[in-house]
C-alpha positions as CSV (number, residue, x, y, z in Angstrom):
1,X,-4.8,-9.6,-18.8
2,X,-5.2,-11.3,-22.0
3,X,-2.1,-13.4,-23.4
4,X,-1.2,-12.2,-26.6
5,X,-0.9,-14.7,-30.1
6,X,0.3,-12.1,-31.9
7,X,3.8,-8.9,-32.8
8,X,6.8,-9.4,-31.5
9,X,7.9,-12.7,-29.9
10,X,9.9,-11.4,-27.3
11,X,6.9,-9.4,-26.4
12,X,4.2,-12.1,-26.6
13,X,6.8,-14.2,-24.4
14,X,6.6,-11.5,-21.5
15,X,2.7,-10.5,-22.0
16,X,2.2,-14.6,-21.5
17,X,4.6,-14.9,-18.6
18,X,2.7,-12.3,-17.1
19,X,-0.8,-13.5,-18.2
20,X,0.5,-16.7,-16.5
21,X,1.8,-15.1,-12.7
22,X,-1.2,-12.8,-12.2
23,X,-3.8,-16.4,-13.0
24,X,-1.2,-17.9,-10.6
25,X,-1.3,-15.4,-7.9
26,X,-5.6,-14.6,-8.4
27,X,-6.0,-18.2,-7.9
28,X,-3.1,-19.6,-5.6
29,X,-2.7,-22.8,-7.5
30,X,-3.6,-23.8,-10.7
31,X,-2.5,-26.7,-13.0
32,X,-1.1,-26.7,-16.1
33,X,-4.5,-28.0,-17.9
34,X,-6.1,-25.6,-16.3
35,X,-3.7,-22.7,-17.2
36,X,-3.9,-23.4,-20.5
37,X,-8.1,-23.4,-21.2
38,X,-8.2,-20.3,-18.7
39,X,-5.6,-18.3,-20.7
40,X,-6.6,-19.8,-24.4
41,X,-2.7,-21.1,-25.0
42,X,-1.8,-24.7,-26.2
43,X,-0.4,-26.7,-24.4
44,X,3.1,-26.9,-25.6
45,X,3.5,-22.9,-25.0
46,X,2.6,-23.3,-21.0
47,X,5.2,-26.3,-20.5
48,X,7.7,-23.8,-22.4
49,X,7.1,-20.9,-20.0
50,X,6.4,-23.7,-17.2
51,X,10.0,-24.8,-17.3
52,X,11.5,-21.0,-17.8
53,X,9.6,-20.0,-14.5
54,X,10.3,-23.4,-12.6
55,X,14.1,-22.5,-13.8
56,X,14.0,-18.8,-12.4
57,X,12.3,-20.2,-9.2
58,X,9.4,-18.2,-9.5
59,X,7.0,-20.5,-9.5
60,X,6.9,-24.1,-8.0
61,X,4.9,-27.0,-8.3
62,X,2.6,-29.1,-5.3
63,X,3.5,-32.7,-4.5
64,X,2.1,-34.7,-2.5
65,X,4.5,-36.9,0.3
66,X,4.0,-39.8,-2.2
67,X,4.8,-37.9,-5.3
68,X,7.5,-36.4,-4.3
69,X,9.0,-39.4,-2.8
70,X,12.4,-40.6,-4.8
71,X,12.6,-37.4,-6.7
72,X,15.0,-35.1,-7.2
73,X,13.1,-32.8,-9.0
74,X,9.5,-31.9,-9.9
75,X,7.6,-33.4,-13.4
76,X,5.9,-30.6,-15.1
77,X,5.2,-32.8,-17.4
78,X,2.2,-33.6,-15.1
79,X,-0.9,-32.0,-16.3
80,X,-2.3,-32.7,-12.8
81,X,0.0,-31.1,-10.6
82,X,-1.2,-27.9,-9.0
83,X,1.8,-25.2,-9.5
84,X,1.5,-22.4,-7.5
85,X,3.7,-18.9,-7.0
86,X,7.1,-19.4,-5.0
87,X,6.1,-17.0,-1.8
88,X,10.2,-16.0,-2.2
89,X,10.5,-15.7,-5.8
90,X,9.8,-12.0,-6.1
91,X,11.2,-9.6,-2.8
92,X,10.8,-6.0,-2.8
93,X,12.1,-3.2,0.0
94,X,9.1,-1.1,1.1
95,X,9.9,2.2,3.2
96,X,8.0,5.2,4.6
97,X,9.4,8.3,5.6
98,X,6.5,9.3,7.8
99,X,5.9,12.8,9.9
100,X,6.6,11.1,13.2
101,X,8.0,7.1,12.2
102,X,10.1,5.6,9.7
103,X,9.9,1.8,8.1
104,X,11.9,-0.3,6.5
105,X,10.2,-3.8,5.2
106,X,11.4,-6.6,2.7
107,X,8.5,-8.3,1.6
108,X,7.7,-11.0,-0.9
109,X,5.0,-11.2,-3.0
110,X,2.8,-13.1,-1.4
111,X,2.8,-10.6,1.7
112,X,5.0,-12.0,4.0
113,X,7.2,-9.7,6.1
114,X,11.1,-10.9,6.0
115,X,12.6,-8.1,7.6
116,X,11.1,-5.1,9.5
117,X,13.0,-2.0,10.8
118,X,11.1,1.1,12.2
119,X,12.8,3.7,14.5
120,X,11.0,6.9,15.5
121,X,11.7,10.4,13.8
122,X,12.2,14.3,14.6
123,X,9.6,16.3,12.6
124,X,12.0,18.5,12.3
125,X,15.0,16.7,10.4
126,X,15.6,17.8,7.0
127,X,14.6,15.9,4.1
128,X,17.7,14.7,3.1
129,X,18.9,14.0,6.8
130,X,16.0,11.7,6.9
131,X,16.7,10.1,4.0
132,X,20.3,9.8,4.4
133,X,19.4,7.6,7.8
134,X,17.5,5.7,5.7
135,X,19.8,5.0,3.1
136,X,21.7,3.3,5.6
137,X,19.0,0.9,7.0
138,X,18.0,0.1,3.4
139,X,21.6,-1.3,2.3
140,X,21.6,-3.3,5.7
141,X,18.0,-4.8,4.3
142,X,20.1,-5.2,1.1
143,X,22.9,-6.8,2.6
144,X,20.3,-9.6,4.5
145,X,18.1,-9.5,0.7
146,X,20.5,-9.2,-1.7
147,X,17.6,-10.5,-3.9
148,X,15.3,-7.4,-3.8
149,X,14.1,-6.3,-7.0
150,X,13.9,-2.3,-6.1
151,X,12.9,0.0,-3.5
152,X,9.6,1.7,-2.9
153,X,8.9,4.1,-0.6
154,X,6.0,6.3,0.9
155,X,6.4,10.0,1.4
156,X,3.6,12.2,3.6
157,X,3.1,14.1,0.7
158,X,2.2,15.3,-2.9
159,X,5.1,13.1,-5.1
160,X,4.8,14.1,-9.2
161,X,5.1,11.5,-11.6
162,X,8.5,12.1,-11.9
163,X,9.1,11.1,-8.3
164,X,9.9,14.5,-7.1
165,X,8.3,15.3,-3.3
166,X,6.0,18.9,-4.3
167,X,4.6,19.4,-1.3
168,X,5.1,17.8,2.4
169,X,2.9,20.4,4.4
170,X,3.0,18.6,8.1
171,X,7.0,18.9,7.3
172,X,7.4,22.1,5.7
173,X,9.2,20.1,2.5
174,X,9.1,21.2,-1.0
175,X,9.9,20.5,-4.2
176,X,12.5,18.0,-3.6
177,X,14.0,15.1,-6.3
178,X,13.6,12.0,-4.1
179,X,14.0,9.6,-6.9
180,X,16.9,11.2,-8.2
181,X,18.9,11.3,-4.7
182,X,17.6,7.4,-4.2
183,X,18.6,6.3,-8.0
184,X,22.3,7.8,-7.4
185,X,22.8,5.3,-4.4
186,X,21.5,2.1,-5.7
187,X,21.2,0.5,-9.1
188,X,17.9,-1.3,-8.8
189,X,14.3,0.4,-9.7
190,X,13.3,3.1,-7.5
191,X,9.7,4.3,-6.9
192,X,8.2,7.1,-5.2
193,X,4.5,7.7,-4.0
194,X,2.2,9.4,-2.0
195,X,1.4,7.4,1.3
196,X,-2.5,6.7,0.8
197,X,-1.6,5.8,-2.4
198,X,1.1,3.4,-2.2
199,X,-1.5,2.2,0.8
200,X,-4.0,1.8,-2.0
201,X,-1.8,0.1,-4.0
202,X,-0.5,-2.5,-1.4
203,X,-4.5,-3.2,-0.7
204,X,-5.0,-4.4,-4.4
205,X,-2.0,-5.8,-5.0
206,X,-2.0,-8.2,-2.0
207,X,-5.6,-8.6,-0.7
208,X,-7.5,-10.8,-3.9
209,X,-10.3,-8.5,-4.0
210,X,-10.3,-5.9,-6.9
211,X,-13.2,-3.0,-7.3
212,X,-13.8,0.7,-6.8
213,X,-12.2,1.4,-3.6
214,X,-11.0,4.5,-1.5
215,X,-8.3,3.9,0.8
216,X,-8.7,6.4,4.1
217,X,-5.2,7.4,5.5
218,X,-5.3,8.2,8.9
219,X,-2.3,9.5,10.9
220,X,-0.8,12.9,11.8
221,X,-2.5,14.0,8.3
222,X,-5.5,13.0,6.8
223,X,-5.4,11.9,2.8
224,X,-7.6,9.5,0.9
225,X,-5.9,6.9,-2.4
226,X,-8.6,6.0,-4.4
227,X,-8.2,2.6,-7.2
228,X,-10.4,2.3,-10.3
229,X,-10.0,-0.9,-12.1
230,X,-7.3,-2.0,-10.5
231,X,-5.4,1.5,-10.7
232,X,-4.5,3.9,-8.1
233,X,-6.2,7.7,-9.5
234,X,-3.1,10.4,-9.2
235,X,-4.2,13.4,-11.0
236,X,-2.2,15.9,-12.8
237,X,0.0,17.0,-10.0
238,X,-0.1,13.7,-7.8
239,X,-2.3,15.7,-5.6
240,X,-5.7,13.8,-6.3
241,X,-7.0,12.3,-2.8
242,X,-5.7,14.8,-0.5
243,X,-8.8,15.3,1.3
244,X,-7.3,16.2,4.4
245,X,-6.7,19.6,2.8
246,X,-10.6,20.2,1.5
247,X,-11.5,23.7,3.2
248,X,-14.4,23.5,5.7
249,X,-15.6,26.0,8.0
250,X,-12.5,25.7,11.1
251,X,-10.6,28.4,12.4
252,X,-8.1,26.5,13.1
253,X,-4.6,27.3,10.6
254,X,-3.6,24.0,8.9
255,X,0.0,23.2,8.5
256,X,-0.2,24.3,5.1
257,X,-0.9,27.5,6.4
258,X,-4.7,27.5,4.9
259,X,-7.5,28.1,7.6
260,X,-9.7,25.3,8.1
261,X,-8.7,22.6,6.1
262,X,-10.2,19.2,7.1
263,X,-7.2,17.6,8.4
264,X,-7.3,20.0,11.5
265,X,-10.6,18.6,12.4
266,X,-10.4,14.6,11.6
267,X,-6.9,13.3,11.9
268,X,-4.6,11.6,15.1
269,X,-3.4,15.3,15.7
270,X,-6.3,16.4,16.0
271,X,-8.1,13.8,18.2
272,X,-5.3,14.4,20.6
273,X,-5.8,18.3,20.8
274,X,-9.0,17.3,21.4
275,X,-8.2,14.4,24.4
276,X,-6.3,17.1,26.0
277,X,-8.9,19.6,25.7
278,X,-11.3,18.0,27.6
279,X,-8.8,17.3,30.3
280,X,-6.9,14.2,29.4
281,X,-2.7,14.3,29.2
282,X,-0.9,11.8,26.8
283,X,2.1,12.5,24.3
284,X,0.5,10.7,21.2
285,X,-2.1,8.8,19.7
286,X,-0.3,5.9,21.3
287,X,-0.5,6.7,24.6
288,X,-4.4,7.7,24.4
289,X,-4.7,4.2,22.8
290,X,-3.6,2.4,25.3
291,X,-5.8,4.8,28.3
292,X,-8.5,3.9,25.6
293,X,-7.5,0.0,25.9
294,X,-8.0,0.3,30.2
295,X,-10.8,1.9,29.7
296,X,-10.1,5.2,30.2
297,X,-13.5,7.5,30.3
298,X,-12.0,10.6,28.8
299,X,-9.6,8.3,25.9
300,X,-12.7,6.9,24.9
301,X,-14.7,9.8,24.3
302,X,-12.1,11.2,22.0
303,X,-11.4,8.4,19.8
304,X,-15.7,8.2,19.7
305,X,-16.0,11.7,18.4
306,X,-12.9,10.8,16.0
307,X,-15.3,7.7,14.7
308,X,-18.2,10.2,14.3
309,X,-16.0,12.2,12.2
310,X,-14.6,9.6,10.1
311,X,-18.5,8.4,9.5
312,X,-19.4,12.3,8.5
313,X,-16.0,11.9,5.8
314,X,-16.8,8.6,4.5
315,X,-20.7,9.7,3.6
316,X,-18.9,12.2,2.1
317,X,-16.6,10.3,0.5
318,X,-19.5,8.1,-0.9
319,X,-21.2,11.1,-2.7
320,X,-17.6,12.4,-4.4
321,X,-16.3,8.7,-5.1
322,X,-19.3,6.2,-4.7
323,X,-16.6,3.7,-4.0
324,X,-17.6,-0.5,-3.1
325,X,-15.2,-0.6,-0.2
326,X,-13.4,1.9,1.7
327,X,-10.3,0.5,3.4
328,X,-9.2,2.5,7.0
329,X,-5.1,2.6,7.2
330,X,-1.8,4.5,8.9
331,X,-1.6,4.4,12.7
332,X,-5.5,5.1,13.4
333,X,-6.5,2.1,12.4
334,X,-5.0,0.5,15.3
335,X,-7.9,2.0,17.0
336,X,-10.7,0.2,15.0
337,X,-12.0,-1.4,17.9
338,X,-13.1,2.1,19.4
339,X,-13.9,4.0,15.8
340,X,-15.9,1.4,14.4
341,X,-19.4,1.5,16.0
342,X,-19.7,5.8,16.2
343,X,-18.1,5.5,12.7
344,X,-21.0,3.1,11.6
345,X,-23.7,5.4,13.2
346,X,-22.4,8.8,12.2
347,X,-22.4,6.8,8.5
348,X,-25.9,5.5,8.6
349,X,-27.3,8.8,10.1
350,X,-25.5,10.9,7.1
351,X,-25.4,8.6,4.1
352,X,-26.9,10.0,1.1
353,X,-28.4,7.3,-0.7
354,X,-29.1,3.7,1.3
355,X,-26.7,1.6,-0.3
356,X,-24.2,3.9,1.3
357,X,-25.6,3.2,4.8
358,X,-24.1,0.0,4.2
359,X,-20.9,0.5,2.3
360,X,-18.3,-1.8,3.5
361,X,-16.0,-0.1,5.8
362,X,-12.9,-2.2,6.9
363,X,-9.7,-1.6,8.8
364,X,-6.2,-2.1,6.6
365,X,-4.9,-5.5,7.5
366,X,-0.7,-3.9,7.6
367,X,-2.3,-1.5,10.6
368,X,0.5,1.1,10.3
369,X,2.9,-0.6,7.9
370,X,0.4,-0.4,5.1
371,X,2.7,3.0,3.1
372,X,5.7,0.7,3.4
373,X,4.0,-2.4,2.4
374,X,2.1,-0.8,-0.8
375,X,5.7,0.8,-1.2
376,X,6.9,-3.2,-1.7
377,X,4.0,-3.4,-4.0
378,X,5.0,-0.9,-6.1
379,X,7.8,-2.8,-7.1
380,X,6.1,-6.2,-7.6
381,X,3.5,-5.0,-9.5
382,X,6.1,-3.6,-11.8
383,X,7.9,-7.5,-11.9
384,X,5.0,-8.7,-12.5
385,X,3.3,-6.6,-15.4
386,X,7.1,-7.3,-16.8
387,X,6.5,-10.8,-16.7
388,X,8.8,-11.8,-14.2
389,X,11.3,-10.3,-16.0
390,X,14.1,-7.9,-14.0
391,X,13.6,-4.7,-16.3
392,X,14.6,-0.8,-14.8
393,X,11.7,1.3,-14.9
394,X,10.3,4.1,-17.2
395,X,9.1,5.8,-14.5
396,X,9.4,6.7,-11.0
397,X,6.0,5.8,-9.7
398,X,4.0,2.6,-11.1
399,X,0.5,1.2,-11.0
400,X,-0.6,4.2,-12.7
């Protein structure tokens, strides 16, 4: 964003900060010279907001052995020295309540995991059984990182701007406050999002490549979070993305109790009713991984038909969205190795124009931690747009 000469000082001070941190974080290190003719400030004002960040510990600055030697502290005064961000000046907690999994992360923002907690679930628990459990494992994570800024956190559903949980259709949940439960236990910032969309969001905010992408969540549901210049697309409802409920021609009843939505055809549930169809006898995705890793005959041909029909969705995709990158997450990109050559056929044979025949398709580098880790991001993309500064925030969900 542009720094801002102009209004309010207390304002121009935070839009600078955060002018300063995002050039920081897009480029790894910068110096202060270098700061100053990319952002068009003098001098003067970077070694002023230099010394307030250096002071907060949110940024530090590279020495060499030799210039470091004999000192106590670093010179900012150095126009030379490269400063970079602190990789633990800004934590965050990132959860996901997930159909079959739940996740606890802390996670700083330059990506690195500091504390990881994931415990298997009953479909059946209420909501506020599950989140009662999880309550407990976040004040543990808050008790190791009492430094966290807020909690995010990843729900297999439609979630309102207001942070309320409309619809969870693979759980049978409705129209729950989530944000308002959460908010009454802890007094930090609280946000709630869909999973492909806080997926989304964790792809932008820690991966330096920014664009028109769609972000493919693949797990016991299907749903797709889509980012336009640098924001995540919601809708009116929250419900934008949620392609696993488009209506195709299946007989099979949906969890939502629709006939033929799409998620009954491409999604882990249904690439095991499949595995077991033609013979095969596994409890999860999981297991049929791992036959599909020893080469199993009848592991691979079901993941293959689930890579055809993830090609048939993504030239799909490409006609609704035209995104530049599609990004695959959640559990079933752990299979990548066996999706990704029938993916890239089924996606060359039903492209509609060319340049989709070649549309980057890439597996999510967080594998099945990406909802919790774009949960984390929620909350540093909030600290950042602040400017580093610790502010509650207007609104249950960010990086809208």
């Amino acid at each position: 964003m542009s720094p801002s000469r102009k209004g309010d000082p207390l304002e121009m001070k935070r839009i600078n900060r955060r002018a300063i941190l995002e050039a920081l974080k897009a480029s790894r290190s910068l110096t202060r010279a270098e700061l100053a003719r990319r952002l068009g400030l003098t001098k003067s004002t970077i070694s002023s907001l230099m010394d307030q960040l250096l002071g907060e510990g949110l940024v530090a600055v590279e020495l060499t052995p030799q210039q470091g030697e004999g000192r106590d502290k670093p010179l900012l005064g150095r126009p030379g020295l490269g400063v970079t961000l602190k990789p633990l000046g800004a934590v965050a907690l990132g959860a996901e309540l997930g159909v079959e999994n739940s996740v606890v992360l802390a996670v700083d923002w330059t990506g690195a995991i500091l504390l990881r907690e994931e415990w298997s679930a009953d479909p059946q628990t209420p909501l506020s059984e599950r989140l009662e459990g999880l309550i407990q494992v976040i004040r543990e994570g808050l008790r190791r990182h009492p430094e966290a800024l807020g909690l995010g956190l990843a729900l297999p559903g439609v979630v309102d701007a207001r942070g309320w949980l409309r619809y969870a259709p693979n759980l049978g949940w409705r129209d729950f406050s989530v944000a308002e439960m959460l908010q009454a236990r802890f007094s930090f910032p609280i946000y709630i999002e869909n999973d492909a969309n806080s997926s989304a969001a964790g792809e932008v905010f820690f991966t330096p490549w920014q664009g028109q992408l769609a972000y493919l969540m693949l797990g016991t549901g299907l749903g797709v979070g889509l980012v336009h210049a640098g924001t995540v697309l919601r809708g009116a409802n929250g419900a934008f993305g949620e392609v696993g409920h488009w209506l195709g021609r299946s007989r099979t009843r949906c969890r939502c109790g629709r006939l033929g939505c799409l998620e009954t055809e491409v999604s882990l549930r249904a690439m095991l009713e499949h595995y077991r169809a033609l013979g095969g006898k596994a409890e999860d995705f999981w297991q049929v991984l791992k036959l599909a890793q020893g080469a199993q005959r009848l592991a691979l041909e079901a993941l293959a038909e689930l890579g055809r029909a993830l090609g048939r969705l993504i030239a799909n995709l490409a006609v609704a969205y035209d995104p530049e990158r599609v990004v695959l997450g959640g559990a079933g990109a752990e299979a990548w190795a066996f999706l990704e050559r029938p993916l890239r056929q089924a996606l060359e044979a039903h492209a509609f124009l060319r340049e989709h025949q070649r549309l980057e398709v890439q597996p999510s580098r967080f594998g099945h931690l990406a909802p919790a880790m774009g949960a984390a991001a929620l909350v540093l993309h909030s600290f950042l747009a602040s400017g580093g500064l610790r502010e509650r925030p207007a609104s249950p969900v960010a990086m809208r």
